[in-house]
Short mmCIF file of C-alpha atoms in Angstrom, two decimals:
data_model
loop_
_atom_site.label_atom_id
_atom_site.label_comp_id
_atom_site.label_asym_id
_atom_site.label_seq_id
_atom_site.Cartn_x
_atom_site.Cartn_y
_atom_site.Cartn_z
CA MET D 21 17.24 16.36 11.00
CA VAL D 22 19.72 14.59 12.76
CA ALA D 23 23.49 14.16 11.93
CA VAL D 24 24.91 10.42 12.07
CA GLY D 25 28.13 10.06 14.07
CA CYS D 26 29.66 10.49 17.32
CA GLY D 27 27.93 13.71 18.24
CA TYR D 28 29.08 17.08 17.52
CA GLY D 29 30.71 17.92 20.76
CA ASP D 30 32.69 14.60 20.68
CA CYS D 31 36.24 14.99 20.01
CA HIS D 32 36.83 11.42 19.18
CA GLN D 33 36.85 12.07 15.59
CA ILE D 34 39.60 14.86 15.51
CA LEU D 35 41.91 12.45 17.75
CA LEU D 36 41.42 9.76 15.12
CA LEU D 37 42.25 12.07 12.49
CA ARG D 38 45.61 13.11 13.96
CA ARG D 39 46.23 9.52 14.09
CA LEU D 40 45.55 8.81 10.50
CA SER D 41 46.48 10.46 7.18
CA MET D 42 43.78 10.99 4.52
CA GLY D 43 42.66 7.91 2.73
CA CYS D 44 44.16 5.24 5.09
CA ILE D 45 40.63 4.31 6.59
CA LEU D 46 39.15 1.25 4.69
CA LYS D 47 36.34 -0.65 5.70
CA LEU D 48 37.23 -4.19 6.66
CA ASP D 49 34.60 -5.71 4.39
CA GLU D 50 35.24 -3.34 1.35
CA ASP D 51 35.77 -5.09 -1.85
CA LEU D 52 39.28 -3.78 -2.86
CA ASP D 53 38.84 -4.64 -6.35
CA ASN D 54 35.93 -2.20 -6.60
CA ARG D 55 37.86 0.71 -4.70
CA VAL D 56 38.31 3.88 -6.63
CA THR D 57 41.23 6.44 -5.93
CA ILE D 58 39.42 9.62 -4.97
CA GLY D 59 40.63 13.22 -4.49
CA ALA D 60 38.51 16.11 -2.99
CA VAL D 61 38.59 19.79 -3.70
CA LEU D 62 37.22 21.61 -0.68
CA LEU D 63 36.20 24.98 -1.50
CA ALA D 64 36.89 27.76 1.23
CA ALA D 65 37.77 31.06 -0.41
CA GLY D 66 34.74 33.25 -0.40
CA SER D 67 34.23 36.63 1.39
CA GLY D 68 31.26 35.67 3.42
CA SER D 69 29.76 38.91 2.24
CA ARG D 70 26.37 37.89 3.70
CA MET D 71 27.78 36.90 6.94
CA GLY D 72 29.09 40.46 7.87
CA HIS D 73 32.21 39.66 5.72
CA ARG D 74 33.41 36.69 8.06
CA PRO D 75 34.62 33.56 6.89
CA LYS D 76 31.76 30.94 7.10
CA SER D 77 34.13 27.87 7.37
CA LEU D 78 35.17 28.92 10.86
CA LEU D 79 31.70 28.82 12.18
CA GLU D 80 31.89 26.42 14.88
CA LEU D 81 29.38 23.33 15.56
CA GLY D 82 30.18 21.86 19.05
CA GLY D 83 33.25 24.00 19.24
CA VAL D 84 34.57 22.76 16.13
CA PRO D 85 35.04 24.78 13.01
CA LEU D 86 32.97 23.67 10.01
CA ILE D 87 36.19 23.36 7.85
CA ARG D 88 37.62 20.76 10.30
CA ARG D 89 34.30 19.02 10.29
CA GLN D 90 34.52 18.62 6.56
CA LEU D 91 38.03 17.29 6.71
CA ILE D 92 37.15 14.79 9.25
CA ALA D 93 34.21 13.59 7.39
CA LEU D 94 36.37 13.15 3.90
CA SER D 95 39.06 11.21 6.04
CA GLY D 96 36.46 9.07 7.64
CA ALA D 97 35.15 8.21 4.08
CA GLY D 98 38.75 7.23 2.86
CA VAL D 99 39.17 9.88 0.69
CA ASP D 100 42.81 9.59 -0.76
CA GLU D 101 43.84 13.26 -1.15
CA VAL D 102 42.34 16.74 -0.40
CA VAL D 103 43.04 19.90 -1.86
CA VAL D 104 41.68 23.26 0.13
CA VAL D 105 41.33 26.10 -1.71
CA LEU D 106 41.67 29.48 0.22
CA GLY D 107 41.16 33.13 -0.76
CA HIS D 108 39.78 35.49 1.66
CA TYR D 109 41.03 35.23 5.27
CA ALA D 110 43.47 32.69 4.00
CA ASP D 111 45.79 32.99 7.12
CA ARG D 112 43.15 32.72 9.36
CA ILE D 113 41.63 29.60 7.94
CA GLU D 114 45.17 28.16 7.36
CA GLU D 115 45.59 28.36 11.05
CA ALA D 116 42.46 26.25 11.72
CA VAL D 117 43.71 23.33 9.29
CA LYS D 118 47.41 23.46 9.64
CA GLU D 119 47.75 19.85 11.14
CA PHE D 120 45.74 18.31 8.61
CA PRO D 121 47.50 16.13 5.78
CA VAL D 122 46.11 18.48 3.04
CA THR D 123 47.25 20.63 0.07
CA LEU D 124 46.55 24.28 0.72
CA VAL D 125 45.93 26.36 -2.36
CA ARG D 126 45.50 29.97 -2.25
CA ASN D 127 43.19 31.97 -5.04
CA PRO D 128 45.05 34.96 -5.64
CA ASN D 129 41.72 36.54 -6.94
CA PRO D 130 38.89 34.79 -5.10
CA ASP D 131 36.38 37.70 -6.18
CA ALA D 132 36.63 35.96 -9.60
CA GLY D 133 34.04 33.56 -8.29
CA GLN D 134 33.83 29.99 -7.27
CA VAL D 135 34.93 28.54 -10.62
CA SER D 136 38.32 30.14 -10.49
CA SER D 137 38.75 28.37 -7.03
CA LEU D 138 37.52 25.14 -8.32
CA ARG D 139 39.83 25.17 -11.36
CA LEU D 140 42.84 25.85 -9.03
CA GLY D 141 41.94 23.04 -6.82
CA LEU D 142 41.43 20.41 -9.76
CA GLN D 143 44.88 21.61 -10.93
CA ALA D 144 46.37 21.00 -7.71
CA LEU D 145 45.32 17.31 -7.44
CA SER D 146 47.60 14.60 -8.45
CA SER D 147 46.77 13.10 -11.99
CA LYS D 148 46.24 9.39 -10.72
CA LEU D 149 42.84 9.69 -9.53
CA ASP D 150 39.73 7.74 -10.53
CA ALA D 151 37.22 10.36 -9.37
CA VAL D 152 37.19 13.82 -7.94
CA LEU D 153 34.60 14.98 -5.25
CA VAL D 154 33.96 18.65 -4.73
CA ALA D 155 32.81 19.81 -1.27
CA LEU D 156 31.60 23.00 0.11
CA ALA D 157 33.11 24.27 3.66
CA ASP D 158 29.69 25.80 4.55
CA GLN D 159 27.77 22.54 4.96
CA PRO D 160 27.53 21.82 8.61
CA LEU D 161 25.77 18.65 8.80
CA ILE D 162 27.68 16.51 6.11
CA ASN D 163 29.33 13.61 7.80
CA SER D 164 31.66 10.57 6.67
CA GLN D 165 28.38 8.40 6.10
CA ASP D 166 27.05 10.94 3.78
CA ILE D 167 30.55 10.85 1.96
CA ASN D 168 30.59 7.25 1.82
CA ASP D 169 26.73 6.99 0.52
CA LEU D 170 27.62 9.41 -2.44
CA ILE D 171 30.97 7.43 -3.28
CA GLY D 172 28.85 4.40 -3.34
CA ALA D 173 26.15 5.98 -5.58
CA TYR D 174 29.08 6.85 -7.85
CA LYS D 175 30.48 3.24 -8.10
CA LYS D 176 26.84 2.00 -9.01
CA ARG D 177 26.26 5.13 -11.35
CA PRO D 178 24.21 4.10 -14.82
CA GLN D 179 26.51 3.26 -17.55
CA ASP D 180 27.86 6.29 -19.46
CA THR D 181 27.38 8.65 -16.80
CA HIS D 182 30.35 10.40 -15.39
CA VAL D 183 29.10 12.90 -12.60
CA VAL D 184 26.85 12.05 -9.62
CA GLN D 185 24.97 14.81 -7.70
CA PRO D 186 22.67 14.19 -4.75
CA SER D 187 19.08 15.25 -5.54
CA VAL D 188 16.86 15.82 -2.88
CA ASP D 189 13.42 16.77 -3.32
CA GLY D 190 14.09 17.45 -6.78
CA GLN D 191 16.67 20.01 -6.08
CA PRO D 192 20.45 19.60 -6.60
CA GLY D 193 22.71 19.10 -3.50
CA ASN D 194 26.27 18.83 -2.61
CA PRO D 195 28.92 17.17 -2.48
CA VAL D 196 29.27 16.49 -6.10
CA ILE D 197 31.46 13.54 -7.57
CA PHE D 198 32.74 12.97 -11.15
CA SER D 199 35.48 10.98 -12.96
CA ASN D 200 38.87 12.05 -13.64
CA GLU D 201 37.83 12.44 -17.21
CA VAL D 202 35.45 15.09 -16.49
CA ARG D 203 38.11 16.93 -14.40
CA GLU D 204 40.36 17.05 -17.56
CA GLN D 205 37.88 18.12 -19.80
CA ILE D 206 36.92 21.02 -17.20
CA LEU D 207 40.65 22.22 -17.15
CA LEU D 208 40.72 21.95 -20.87
CA GLY D 209 37.76 24.28 -21.32
CA GLU D 210 37.63 28.27 -20.98
CA ALA D 211 38.53 29.64 -17.65
CA ASN D 212 34.79 30.30 -16.97
CA VAL D 213 34.27 26.45 -17.35
CA GLY D 214 33.53 24.59 -14.04
CA CYS D 215 31.45 21.50 -12.86
CA ARG D 216 28.11 23.18 -13.13
CA GLN D 217 28.92 24.49 -16.60
CA TRP D 218 30.04 21.01 -17.80
CA GLN D 219 26.92 19.53 -16.56
CA SER D 220 24.88 21.99 -18.23
CA ALA D 221 26.43 20.96 -21.44
CA ASN D 222 26.60 17.36 -21.06
CA ALA D 223 23.34 16.70 -19.00
CA SER D 224 22.96 13.00 -20.36
CA GLN D 225 26.15 12.34 -18.65
CA VAL D 226 25.03 13.34 -15.22
CA HIS D 227 23.21 11.14 -12.78
CA PRO D 228 20.95 12.78 -10.43
CA TRP D 229 21.03 10.49 -7.21
CA VAL D 230 17.75 10.68 -5.46
CA SER D 231 18.23 10.72 -1.82
CA THR D 232 15.95 11.93 0.99
CA ASN D 233 18.94 13.05 3.07
CA SER D 234 18.58 16.68 3.65
CA ARG D 235 22.13 17.36 4.78
CA TYR D 236 23.04 17.34 1.13
CA ARG D 237 20.83 20.60 0.57
CA THR D 238 21.78 22.12 3.87
CA ASP D 239 24.57 25.10 3.88
CA VAL D 240 24.62 28.49 5.65
CA ASP D 241 24.94 31.50 3.42
CA THR D 242 23.21 34.20 5.74
CA LEU D 243 22.69 34.91 9.37
CA GLU D 244 18.99 33.74 8.58
CA ASP D 245 20.49 30.43 7.48
CA ILE D 246 21.89 29.97 10.87
CA ALA D 247 18.62 31.01 12.74
CA ALA D 248 16.84 28.55 10.28
CA LEU D 249 19.24 25.68 11.18
CA ALA D 250 18.76 26.02 14.85
CA ALA D 251 15.00 26.20 14.58
CA ARG D 252 14.76 23.20 12.31
CA THR D 253 17.60 20.80 13.79
CA GLY D 254 18.56 22.42 17.20
CA HIS D 255 22.06 22.74 16.08
CA GLN D 256 23.45 26.03 16.89
CA LEU D 257 26.32 27.58 15.02
CA LYS D 258 28.61 29.98 16.85
CA TRP D 259 31.25 32.05 15.77
CA PRO D 260 34.62 31.98 17.47
CA ALA D 261 35.23 34.85 20.11
CA ASP D 262 37.52 37.00 17.46
CA LEU D 263 35.05 37.02 15.00
CA MET D 264 31.88 37.86 17.02
CA ILE D 265 30.08 41.08 16.19
CA THR D 266 28.86 42.89 19.35
CA ALA D 267 26.17 45.75 18.98
#
């Protein structure tokens, strides 16, 4: 499995992001009449309990923290607005993303679960959006082309569907993208209603977008996942020096 882009050690994309704000990158051949205004919620509030209680989003690939890689991918895909939801380790993660043009939201009770963080992120987005993309900060290989492909699938989704989720080998992947109407319905629901619960209740409005791209299914939840990723792809994730655990 090989990621598409400039290379994991290449800092060109980071320099690019410093010059550009979210959403200002448009392909020259893009049909502007078909453009949708997209906001993204990037979830990074977890405790990392299966990683020795360390923030997964600060794992580094090619010296770049995963959360920064996600922000670079979202910007490169032309996403208009990004909300990053923090919780555990908020001060430490905020330091890693402070120069990015994003809205930072802190979940005061991150142990309440991912749904609580998602709802905070959805609330923080502006109202004038066509669609919302929900991304996870622990997906190490997602790049801007992957985001662009997902957005393209959303634009071409079947009529009367409102959610597009990658489906790889019959298994659901991430990120997920849905209409602003779905966002509004989620927020009108009970506190325990998130995207997954909405999809379960409205299965006919969900389009499983079939893809062979395994990056949509690749995340890291455990130390074993880090080792498996290295064995499968050659990409080695490393902790920053202050988060390394020595025997």
